[in-house]
Amino acid sequence: MPRFRFRFLRRPAATLLLLALTASPVAAESPSSPVLEVVATTGMIADAVREVGGERVAVQGLMGPGVDPHLYRQTRSDVVAMSGADAVFWNGLNLEVQLAELLARLEARRPVIAVGEAVPVEARLADEEYPDQPDPHVWMDPGRWRHAIIAVRDALSELDPEGEAAYREGASAYLASLEALDAYAREALASIPEGSRVLVTAHDAFGYFGEAYGIEVLGIQGFSTESEAGLARIETLVDLLVEREIGALFVETSVSDRNVRALIEGAAAVGHEVRIGGELYSDAMGPEGSYEGTWLGMLDHNVTVIARALGGEAPEAGRLGRLADAGDEES
């Protein structure tokens, strides 16, 4: 698990004495106000901290729907928020690359927890050309994301020992939901005809997803959206679309669809029709307050959209019937 430093919470001595005299087991489990104030970089991490932390933790997320963490740069208000927080949770693994220097400096003064780096080294994927650069998109596979959830639980427990039981309970409930979603994903994606299990997306964010569920993944760009997709890459993928008779591509909410459109036009130029099978959540979740605005909802959406677009079977509204719109998007 990533190392972090414990910092005593800033509470006046009189307040601490009053709490000690009046606290009960129930009050300790359900405080009237949050005990910890934390900042999380991405929506996926903010969601995990909220689910595990419950009422004991107030969470501020920096990156909202449609925001690309590969390119995100901190604002002045972000710096203020992180500097005043009891802890900062981020993914690491070179995802929030523009924030790395700031977080390294901040770590000298407060706990900074890279939850993505809780995934064991042997379970990380890497770029074939750059083996020292791991794929940061670990939230795409529930089996790997559980390591991040456990890291959140342990970090909160160290910061707030009185809340350990509550954090364990929150993590257990969240992990149970994760396992149920994973079972749904396996069933839905296994229904895709074997020859159609090819996922072509704007950038290579679905490697863990593909490995977990037996789907070949082809990203137009690499792990990071900072990389550029050249003409040669587009031409190679056009040839592959034609050769393997792939009929659906997918756009992402946090990445421009420019390269996907170029691929569709390139295929059309040689007489092969390709449609957009749907919009996927990759580096950001859905609208705040919506089911898709949670990690469980974003993955449910992705599984359902991919399964239906590639010829598999899945309920239109997803595992729990809560998806707003998982229908196909025509090009």
mmCIF file of C-alpha atoms in Angstrom:
data_model
loop_
_atom_site.group_PDB
_atom_site.id
_atom_site.type_symbol
_atom_site.label_atom_id
_atom_site.label_comp_id
_atom_site.label_asym_id
_atom_site.label_seq_id
_atom_site.Cartn_x
_atom_site.Cartn_y
_atom_site.Cartn_z
ATOM 1 C CA MET A 1 0.000 0.000 0.000
ATOM 2 C CA PRO A 2 1.293 3.543 -0.731
ATOM 3 C CA ARG A 3 2.908 5.278 2.227
ATOM 4 C CA PHE A 4 1.332 8.326 3.766
ATOM 5 C CA ARG A 5 1.903 10.365 6.865
ATOM 6 C CA PHE A 6 -0.590 10.735 9.691
ATOM 7 C CA ARG A 7 -1.549 14.245 10.696
ATOM 8 C CA PHE A 8 -3.457 15.096 13.878
ATOM 9 C CA LEU A 9 -6.825 16.682 13.207
ATOM 10 C CA ARG A 10 -7.079 20.317 14.155
ATOM 11 C CA ARG A 11 -9.594 20.434 17.030
ATOM 12 C CA PRO A 12 -9.450 22.778 20.047
ATOM 13 C CA ALA A 13 -8.655 21.047 23.346
ATOM 14 C CA ALA A 14 -11.990 22.109 24.882
ATOM 15 C CA THR A 15 -13.869 20.583 21.976
ATOM 16 C CA LEU A 16 -11.964 17.325 22.332
ATOM 17 C CA LEU A 17 -12.735 17.183 26.053
ATOM 18 C CA LEU A 18 -16.444 17.789 25.414
ATOM 19 C CA LEU A 19 -16.518 15.058 22.798
ATOM 20 C CA ALA A 20 -14.788 12.632 25.148
ATOM 21 C CA LEU A 21 -17.352 13.277 27.890
ATOM 22 C CA THR A 22 -20.462 13.092 25.715
ATOM 23 C CA ALA A 23 -19.578 10.588 23.014
ATOM 24 C CA SER A 24 -21.449 7.314 22.747
ATOM 25 C CA PRO A 25 -20.772 4.356 20.397
ATOM 26 C CA VAL A 26 -23.661 5.488 18.178
ATOM 27 C CA ALA A 27 -22.398 9.074 18.070
ATOM 28 C CA ALA A 28 -18.910 7.870 17.153
ATOM 29 C CA GLU A 29 -20.318 5.938 14.198
ATOM 30 C CA SER A 30 -22.595 8.766 13.011
ATOM 31 C CA PRO A 31 -21.034 12.155 13.776
ATOM 32 C CA SER A 32 -23.186 15.240 13.384
ATOM 33 C CA SER A 33 -20.544 16.738 11.111
ATOM 34 C CA PRO A 34 -17.687 15.214 9.087
ATOM 35 C CA VAL A 35 -14.553 14.291 11.001
ATOM 36 C CA LEU A 36 -12.290 14.455 7.940
ATOM 37 C CA GLU A 37 -12.162 16.861 5.019
ATOM 38 C CA VAL A 38 -10.406 15.376 2.016
ATOM 39 C CA VAL A 39 -9.791 16.205 -1.629
ATOM 40 C CA ALA A 40 -9.877 13.616 -4.435
ATOM 41 C CA THR A 41 -8.595 14.270 -7.929
ATOM 42 C CA THR A 42 -10.873 12.210 -10.199
ATOM 43 C CA GLY A 43 -14.562 11.453 -9.927
ATOM 44 C CA MET A 44 -13.899 7.726 -9.548
ATOM 45 C CA ILE A 45 -11.677 8.282 -6.515
ATOM 46 C CA ALA A 46 -14.044 10.842 -4.983
ATOM 47 C CA ASP A 47 -16.876 8.326 -5.309
ATOM 48 C CA ALA A 48 -14.850 5.581 -3.610
ATOM 49 C CA VAL A 49 -13.920 7.857 -0.694
ATOM 50 C CA ARG A 50 -17.551 8.955 -0.250
ATOM 51 C CA GLU A 51 -18.831 5.375 -0.267
ATOM 52 C CA VAL A 52 -16.230 4.153 2.212
ATOM 53 C CA GLY A 53 -16.175 7.281 4.366
ATOM 54 C CA GLY A 54 -19.913 7.869 4.660
ATOM 55 C CA GLU A 55 -20.952 10.685 6.987
ATOM 56 C CA ARG A 56 -17.548 10.854 8.660
ATOM 57 C CA VAL A 57 -15.856 12.280 5.556
ATOM 58 C CA ALA A 58 -16.510 15.381 3.461
ATOM 59 C CA VAL A 59 -15.079 14.931 -0.039
ATOM 60 C CA GLN A 60 -14.259 17.579 -2.608
ATOM 61 C CA GLY A 61 -13.566 16.263 -6.112
ATOM 62 C CA LEU A 62 -11.399 18.349 -8.412
ATOM 63 C CA MET A 63 -12.355 16.927 -11.817
ATOM 64 C CA GLY A 64 -15.971 16.788 -12.887
ATOM 65 C CA PRO A 65 -17.782 15.116 -15.799
ATOM 66 C CA GLY A 66 -16.003 15.303 -19.142
ATOM 67 C CA VAL A 67 -12.679 16.424 -17.649
ATOM 68 C CA ASP A 68 -9.531 14.721 -18.943
ATOM 69 C CA PRO A 69 -7.166 13.974 -16.019
ATOM 70 C CA HIS A 70 -4.195 13.485 -18.374
ATOM 71 C CA LEU A 71 -4.364 17.170 -19.316
ATOM 72 C CA TYR A 72 -5.814 18.708 -16.148
ATOM 73 C CA ARG A 73 -3.882 21.553 -14.526
ATOM 74 C CA GLN A 74 -4.637 22.783 -11.020
ATOM 75 C CA THR A 75 -6.410 26.069 -10.453
ATOM 76 C CA ARG A 76 -5.713 28.463 -7.604
ATOM 77 C CA SER A 77 -8.816 27.181 -5.782
ATOM 78 C CA ASP A 78 -7.556 23.603 -6.196
ATOM 79 C CA VAL A 79 -4.281 24.521 -4.493
ATOM 80 C CA VAL A 80 -6.162 26.169 -1.626
ATOM 81 C CA ALA A 81 -8.444 23.145 -1.224
ATOM 82 C CA MET A 82 -5.604 20.617 -1.220
ATOM 83 C CA SER A 83 -3.491 22.705 1.123
ATOM 84 C CA GLY A 84 -6.301 22.900 3.675
ATOM 85 C CA ALA A 85 -7.485 19.282 3.456
ATOM 86 C CA ASP A 86 -6.767 16.555 5.992
ATOM 87 C CA ALA A 87 -5.641 14.316 3.111
ATOM 88 C CA VAL A 88 -5.506 14.202 -0.673
ATOM 89 C CA PHE A 89 -6.396 11.068 -2.643
ATOM 90 C CA TRP A 90 -5.187 10.684 -6.221
ATOM 91 C CA ASN A 91 -4.725 7.859 -8.718
ATOM 92 C CA GLY A 92 -1.014 8.082 -9.466
ATOM 93 C CA LEU A 93 0.567 5.821 -12.115
ATOM 94 C CA ASN A 94 1.149 8.932 -14.262
ATOM 95 C CA LEU A 95 -2.560 9.680 -14.694
ATOM 96 C CA GLU A 96 -2.674 13.215 -13.224
ATOM 97 C CA VAL A 97 0.728 14.002 -14.670
ATOM 98 C CA GLN A 98 0.235 17.797 -14.521
ATOM 99 C CA LEU A 99 -0.448 17.612 -10.761
ATOM 100 C CA ALA A 100 2.447 15.325 -9.850
ATOM 101 C CA GLU A 101 4.947 18.048 -8.916
ATOM 102 C CA LEU A 102 2.438 19.894 -6.733
ATOM 103 C CA LEU A 103 1.384 16.700 -4.940
ATOM 104 C CA ALA A 104 5.008 15.722 -4.330
ATOM 105 C CA ARG A 105 5.569 19.038 -2.544
ATOM 106 C CA LEU A 106 2.276 18.763 -0.671
ATOM 107 C CA GLU A 107 3.192 15.312 0.656
ATOM 108 C CA ALA A 108 5.730 16.887 2.976
ATOM 109 C CA ARG A 109 2.881 18.554 4.897
ATOM 110 C CA ARG A 110 -0.093 16.175 4.775
ATOM 111 C CA PRO A 111 -1.068 12.645 3.725
ATOM 112 C CA VAL A 112 -1.203 12.175 -0.050
ATOM 113 C CA ILE A 113 -2.492 8.727 -1.045
ATOM 114 C CA ALA A 114 -2.045 7.325 -4.569
ATOM 115 C CA VAL A 115 -4.806 4.710 -4.546
ATOM 116 C CA GLY A 116 -4.054 3.401 -8.040
ATOM 117 C CA GLU A 117 -0.599 2.424 -6.867
ATOM 118 C CA ALA A 118 -2.199 0.033 -4.370
ATOM 119 C CA VAL A 119 -2.732 -2.308 -7.339
ATOM 120 C CA PRO A 120 0.130 -4.833 -7.166
ATOM 121 C CA VAL A 121 2.940 -4.219 -9.638
ATOM 122 C CA GLU A 122 2.458 -7.644 -11.198
ATOM 123 C CA ALA A 123 -1.203 -6.822 -11.894
ATOM 124 C CA ARG A 124 -0.435 -3.613 -13.806
ATOM 125 C CA LEU A 125 -0.367 -3.417 -17.586
ATOM 126 C CA ALA A 126 2.373 -1.496 -19.371
ATOM 127 C CA ASP A 127 2.997 0.022 -22.773
ATOM 128 C CA GLU A 128 4.949 -2.426 -24.952
ATOM 129 C CA GLU A 129 7.184 0.388 -26.194
ATOM 130 C CA TYR A 130 7.624 1.936 -22.722
ATOM 131 C CA PRO A 131 7.518 -0.906 -20.159
ATOM 132 C CA ASP A 132 8.344 1.459 -17.295
ATOM 133 C CA GLN A 133 5.095 3.384 -17.874
ATOM 134 C CA PRO A 134 2.118 1.531 -16.348
ATOM 135 C CA ASP A 135 -1.427 1.834 -17.619
ATOM 136 C CA PRO A 136 -3.117 4.101 -15.038
ATOM 137 C CA HIS A 137 -6.737 3.139 -15.867
ATOM 138 C CA VAL A 138 -7.044 0.575 -13.067
ATOM 139 C CA TRP A 139 -10.660 1.538 -12.224
ATOM 140 C CA MET A 140 -11.775 -0.176 -15.460
ATOM 141 C CA ASP A 141 -11.412 -3.628 -13.858
ATOM 142 C CA PRO A 142 -13.343 -4.299 -10.638
ATOM 143 C CA GLY A 143 -10.804 -6.932 -9.618
ATOM 144 C CA ARG A 144 -8.025 -4.352 -9.615
ATOM 145 C CA TRP A 145 -10.149 -1.463 -8.335
ATOM 146 C CA ARG A 146 -10.861 -3.375 -5.134
ATOM 147 C CA HIS A 147 -7.218 -2.759 -4.152
ATOM 148 C CA ALA A 148 -7.864 0.995 -4.392
ATOM 149 C CA ILE A 149 -10.979 0.715 -2.241
ATOM 150 C CA ILE A 150 -9.068 -1.184 0.431
ATOM 151 C CA ALA A 151 -6.335 1.475 0.296
ATOM 152 C CA VAL A 152 -8.984 4.161 0.877
ATOM 153 C CA ARG A 153 -10.400 2.203 3.819
ATOM 154 C CA ASP A 154 -6.995 1.763 5.444
ATOM 155 C CA ALA A 155 -5.971 5.382 4.912
ATOM 156 C CA LEU A 156 -9.193 6.739 6.431
ATOM 157 C CA SER A 157 -8.836 4.343 9.370
ATOM 158 C CA GLU A 158 -5.328 5.606 10.101
ATOM 159 C CA LEU A 159 -6.399 9.227 9.843
ATOM 160 C CA ASP A 160 -9.492 8.667 11.994
ATOM 161 C CA PRO A 161 -9.026 5.554 14.190
ATOM 162 C CA GLU A 162 -12.359 6.095 15.960
ATOM 163 C CA GLY A 163 -14.128 5.593 12.636
ATOM 164 C CA GLU A 164 -12.381 2.364 11.673
ATOM 165 C CA ALA A 165 -15.471 0.190 12.174
ATOM 166 C CA ALA A 166 -17.558 2.550 10.042
ATOM 167 C CA TYR A 167 -14.927 2.586 7.297
ATOM 168 C CA ARG A 168 -14.727 -1.201 7.285
ATOM 169 C CA GLU A 169 -18.499 -1.410 7.026
ATOM 170 C CA GLY A 170 -18.593 1.107 4.175
ATOM 171 C CA ALA A 171 -15.831 -0.676 2.289
ATOM 172 C CA SER A 172 -17.488 -4.076 2.722
ATOM 173 C CA ALA A 173 -20.782 -2.804 1.311
ATOM 174 C CA TYR A 174 -19.010 -1.128 -1.613
ATOM 175 C CA LEU A 175 -16.992 -4.255 -2.395
ATOM 176 C CA ALA A 176 -20.169 -6.364 -2.348
ATOM 177 C CA SER A 177 -21.700 -4.048 -4.962
ATOM 178 C CA LEU A 178 -18.473 -4.267 -6.961
ATOM 179 C CA GLU A 179 -18.670 -8.056 -7.026
ATOM 180 C CA ALA A 180 -22.312 -7.997 -8.152
ATOM 181 C CA LEU A 181 -21.460 -5.611 -10.989
ATOM 182 C CA ASP A 182 -18.492 -7.756 -11.998
ATOM 183 C CA ALA A 183 -20.760 -10.812 -12.244
ATOM 184 C CA TYR A 184 -23.200 -8.869 -14.454
ATOM 185 C CA ALA A 185 -20.340 -7.688 -16.678
ATOM 186 C CA ARG A 186 -19.030 -11.207 -17.175
ATOM 187 C CA GLU A 187 -22.445 -12.515 -18.177
ATOM 188 C CA ALA A 188 -23.316 -9.616 -20.501
ATOM 189 C CA LEU A 189 -19.949 -9.429 -22.259
ATOM 190 C CA ALA A 190 -19.705 -13.210 -22.649
ATOM 191 C CA SER A 191 -22.892 -12.997 -24.742
ATOM 192 C CA ILE A 192 -21.054 -11.051 -27.479
ATOM 193 C CA PRO A 193 -20.299 -13.332 -30.442
ATOM 194 C CA GLU A 194 -16.662 -14.385 -30.208
ATOM 195 C CA GLY A 195 -15.672 -12.839 -33.533
ATOM 196 C CA SER A 196 -17.140 -9.472 -32.496
ATOM 197 C CA ARG A 197 -15.269 -9.050 -29.221
ATOM 198 C CA VAL A 198 -13.192 -6.109 -30.444
ATOM 199 C CA LEU A 199 -13.461 -2.717 -28.751
ATOM 200 C CA VAL A 200 -12.120 0.274 -30.715
ATOM 201 C CA THR A 201 -12.012 3.510 -28.693
ATOM 202 C CA ALA A 202 -10.577 7.013 -28.828
ATOM 203 C CA HIS A 203 -7.638 6.227 -26.545
ATOM 204 C CA ASP A 204 -6.221 3.158 -24.840
ATOM 205 C CA ALA A 205 -8.159 3.403 -21.584
ATOM 206 C CA PHE A 206 -9.851 -0.009 -21.672
ATOM 207 C CA GLY A 207 -6.896 -2.385 -21.447
ATOM 208 C CA TYR A 208 -7.745 -3.649 -17.953
ATOM 209 C CA PHE A 209 -11.396 -3.919 -18.943
ATOM 210 C CA GLY A 210 -10.499 -5.978 -22.002
ATOM 211 C CA GLU A 211 -8.168 -8.292 -20.099
ATOM 212 C CA ALA A 212 -10.760 -8.855 -17.363
ATOM 213 C CA TYR A 213 -13.575 -9.722 -19.766
ATOM 214 C CA GLY A 214 -11.874 -11.304 -22.753
ATOM 215 C CA ILE A 215 -12.244 -8.424 -25.216
ATOM 216 C CA GLU A 216 -9.553 -7.196 -27.585
ATOM 217 C CA VAL A 217 -9.065 -3.448 -27.164
ATOM 218 C CA LEU A 218 -7.675 -1.070 -29.780
ATOM 219 C CA GLY A 219 -7.149 2.575 -28.858
ATOM 220 C CA ILE A 220 -6.508 5.190 -31.524
ATOM 221 C CA GLN A 221 -4.300 7.090 -29.071
ATOM 222 C CA GLY A 222 -2.098 5.556 -26.372
ATOM 223 C CA PHE A 223 -2.595 5.418 -22.587
ATOM 224 C CA SER A 224 -2.413 9.209 -22.381
ATOM 225 C CA THR A 225 -4.460 11.637 -24.443
ATOM 226 C CA GLU A 226 -1.286 13.733 -24.652
ATOM 227 C CA SER A 227 -0.061 11.280 -27.300
ATOM 228 C CA GLU A 228 -0.944 11.983 -30.921
ATOM 229 C CA ALA A 229 -2.554 9.572 -33.355
ATOM 230 C CA GLY A 230 -0.684 9.902 -36.640
ATOM 231 C CA LEU A 231 -1.917 9.201 -40.134
ATOM 232 C CA ALA A 232 -0.109 5.859 -40.149
ATOM 233 C CA ARG A 233 -2.062 4.746 -37.056
ATOM 234 C CA ILE A 234 -5.362 5.739 -38.668
ATOM 235 C CA GLU A 235 -4.480 3.883 -41.874
ATOM 236 C CA THR A 236 -3.475 0.768 -39.930
ATOM 237 C CA LEU A 237 -6.762 0.764 -38.026
ATOM 238 C CA VAL A 238 -8.785 1.330 -41.211
ATOM 239 C CA ASP A 239 -7.166 -1.761 -42.730
ATOM 240 C CA LEU A 240 -7.978 -3.725 -39.589
ATOM 241 C CA LEU A 241 -11.617 -2.570 -39.572
ATOM 242 C CA VAL A 242 -12.034 -3.735 -43.153
ATOM 243 C CA GLU A 243 -10.145 -7.003 -42.733
ATOM 244 C CA ARG A 244 -12.026 -8.049 -39.595
ATOM 245 C CA GLU A 245 -15.371 -6.549 -40.627
ATOM 246 C CA ILE A 246 -15.646 -4.434 -37.481
ATOM 247 C CA GLY A 247 -18.814 -2.369 -37.667
ATOM 248 C CA ALA A 248 -18.824 -0.272 -34.474
ATOM 249 C CA LEU A 249 -16.475 2.206 -32.797
ATOM 250 C CA PHE A 250 -16.901 4.035 -29.507
ATOM 251 C CA VAL A 251 -16.358 7.643 -28.477
ATOM 252 C CA GLU A 252 -15.478 8.772 -24.949
ATOM 253 C CA THR A 253 -17.009 11.563 -22.897
ATOM 254 C CA SER A 254 -13.659 13.048 -21.863
ATOM 255 C CA VAL A 255 -11.859 12.764 -25.219
ATOM 256 C CA SER A 256 -12.461 14.575 -28.514
ATOM 257 C CA ASP A 257 -14.187 12.408 -31.126
ATOM 258 C CA ARG A 258 -11.998 13.883 -33.887
ATOM 259 C CA ASN A 259 -9.879 10.743 -34.346
ATOM 260 C CA VAL A 260 -12.895 8.440 -34.215
ATOM 261 C CA ARG A 261 -14.581 10.477 -36.933
ATOM 262 C CA ALA A 262 -11.392 10.349 -39.008
ATOM 263 C CA LEU A 263 -11.382 6.572 -38.691
ATOM 264 C CA ILE A 264 -15.012 6.338 -39.799
ATOM 265 C CA GLU A 265 -14.293 8.572 -42.804
ATOM 266 C CA GLY A 266 -11.206 6.547 -43.685
ATOM 267 C CA ALA A 267 -13.199 3.321 -43.639
ATOM 268 C CA ALA A 268 -15.967 4.886 -45.721
ATOM 269 C CA ALA A 269 -13.394 5.937 -48.338
ATOM 270 C CA VAL A 270 -12.597 2.270 -48.997
ATOM 271 C CA GLY A 271 -16.223 1.178 -48.940
ATOM 272 C CA HIS A 272 -16.509 -0.076 -45.339
ATOM 273 C CA GLU A 273 -19.316 1.353 -43.221
ATOM 274 C CA VAL A 274 -18.662 1.835 -39.519
ATOM 275 C CA ARG A 275 -21.049 3.379 -37.003
ATOM 276 C CA ILE A 276 -20.570 4.824 -33.539
ATOM 277 C CA GLY A 277 -21.781 2.145 -31.147
ATOM 278 C CA GLY A 278 -22.156 4.530 -28.231
ATOM 279 C CA GLU A 279 -20.417 6.939 -25.874
ATOM 280 C CA LEU A 280 -18.331 5.452 -23.061
ATOM 281 C CA TYR A 281 -17.064 6.823 -19.768
ATOM 282 C CA SER A 282 -13.306 6.387 -19.584
ATOM 283 C CA ASP A 283 -11.365 9.000 -17.580
ATOM 284 C CA ALA A 284 -14.423 10.747 -16.143
ATOM 285 C CA MET A 285 -17.844 9.683 -14.925
ATOM 286 C CA GLY A 286 -21.320 10.867 -15.893
ATOM 287 C CA PRO A 287 -23.289 13.928 -14.717
ATOM 288 C CA GLU A 288 -23.084 14.715 -11.023
ATOM 289 C CA GLY A 289 -26.062 13.402 -9.093
ATOM 290 C CA SER A 290 -26.864 10.757 -11.696
ATOM 291 C CA TYR A 291 -26.377 6.991 -11.486
ATOM 292 C CA GLU A 292 -23.766 7.290 -14.245
ATOM 293 C CA GLY A 293 -22.059 9.845 -12.017
ATOM 294 C CA THR A 294 -20.960 7.003 -9.732
ATOM 295 C CA TRP A 295 -18.263 4.416 -10.387
ATOM 296 C CA LEU A 296 -20.829 1.596 -10.291
ATOM 297 C CA GLY A 297 -23.049 3.498 -12.732
ATOM 298 C CA MET A 298 -20.279 4.392 -15.172
ATOM 299 C CA LEU A 299 -19.115 0.787 -15.410
ATOM 300 C CA ASP A 300 -22.692 -0.513 -15.689
ATOM 301 C CA HIS A 301 -23.203 1.955 -18.549
ATOM 302 C CA ASN A 302 -20.010 0.912 -20.333
ATOM 303 C CA VAL A 303 -20.731 -2.815 -20.021
ATOM 304 C CA THR A 304 -24.304 -2.403 -21.219
ATOM 305 C CA VAL A 305 -23.444 -0.140 -24.170
ATOM 306 C CA ILE A 306 -20.553 -2.341 -25.333
ATOM 307 C CA ALA A 307 -22.486 -5.588 -25.019
ATOM 308 C CA ARG A 308 -25.503 -4.292 -26.940
ATOM 309 C CA ALA A 309 -23.469 -2.547 -29.661
ATOM 310 C CA LEU A 310 -21.284 -5.601 -30.357
ATOM 311 C CA GLY A 311 -24.155 -8.048 -30.679
ATOM 312 C CA GLY A 312 -24.474 -9.297 -27.115
ATOM 313 C CA GLU A 313 -27.425 -9.311 -24.754
ATOM 314 C CA ALA A 314 -27.942 -6.838 -21.925
ATOM 315 C CA PRO A 315 -30.992 -5.003 -20.571
ATOM 316 C CA GLU A 316 -31.270 -1.559 -22.131
ATOM 317 C CA ALA A 317 -31.328 0.170 -18.751
ATOM 318 C CA GLY A 318 -28.457 -1.872 -17.314
ATOM 319 C CA ARG A 319 -28.018 -4.188 -14.364
ATOM 320 C CA LEU A 320 -30.335 -2.299 -11.993
ATOM 321 C CA GLY A 321 -32.576 -0.653 -14.587
ATOM 322 C CA ARG A 322 -31.140 2.753 -13.682
ATOM 323 C CA LEU A 323 -29.268 3.813 -16.814
ATOM 324 C CA ALA A 324 -30.610 6.970 -18.401
ATOM 325 C CA ASP A 325 -29.661 6.074 -21.973
ATOM 326 C CA ALA A 326 -27.620 3.075 -23.050
ATOM 327 C CA GLY A 327 -28.944 2.953 -26.593
ATOM 328 C CA ASP A 328 -26.735 2.919 -29.681
ATOM 329 C CA GLU A 329 -25.566 6.191 -31.160
ATOM 330 C CA GLU A 330 -25.609 6.335 -34.926
ATOM 331 C CA SER A 331 -22.808 8.070 -36.769
#
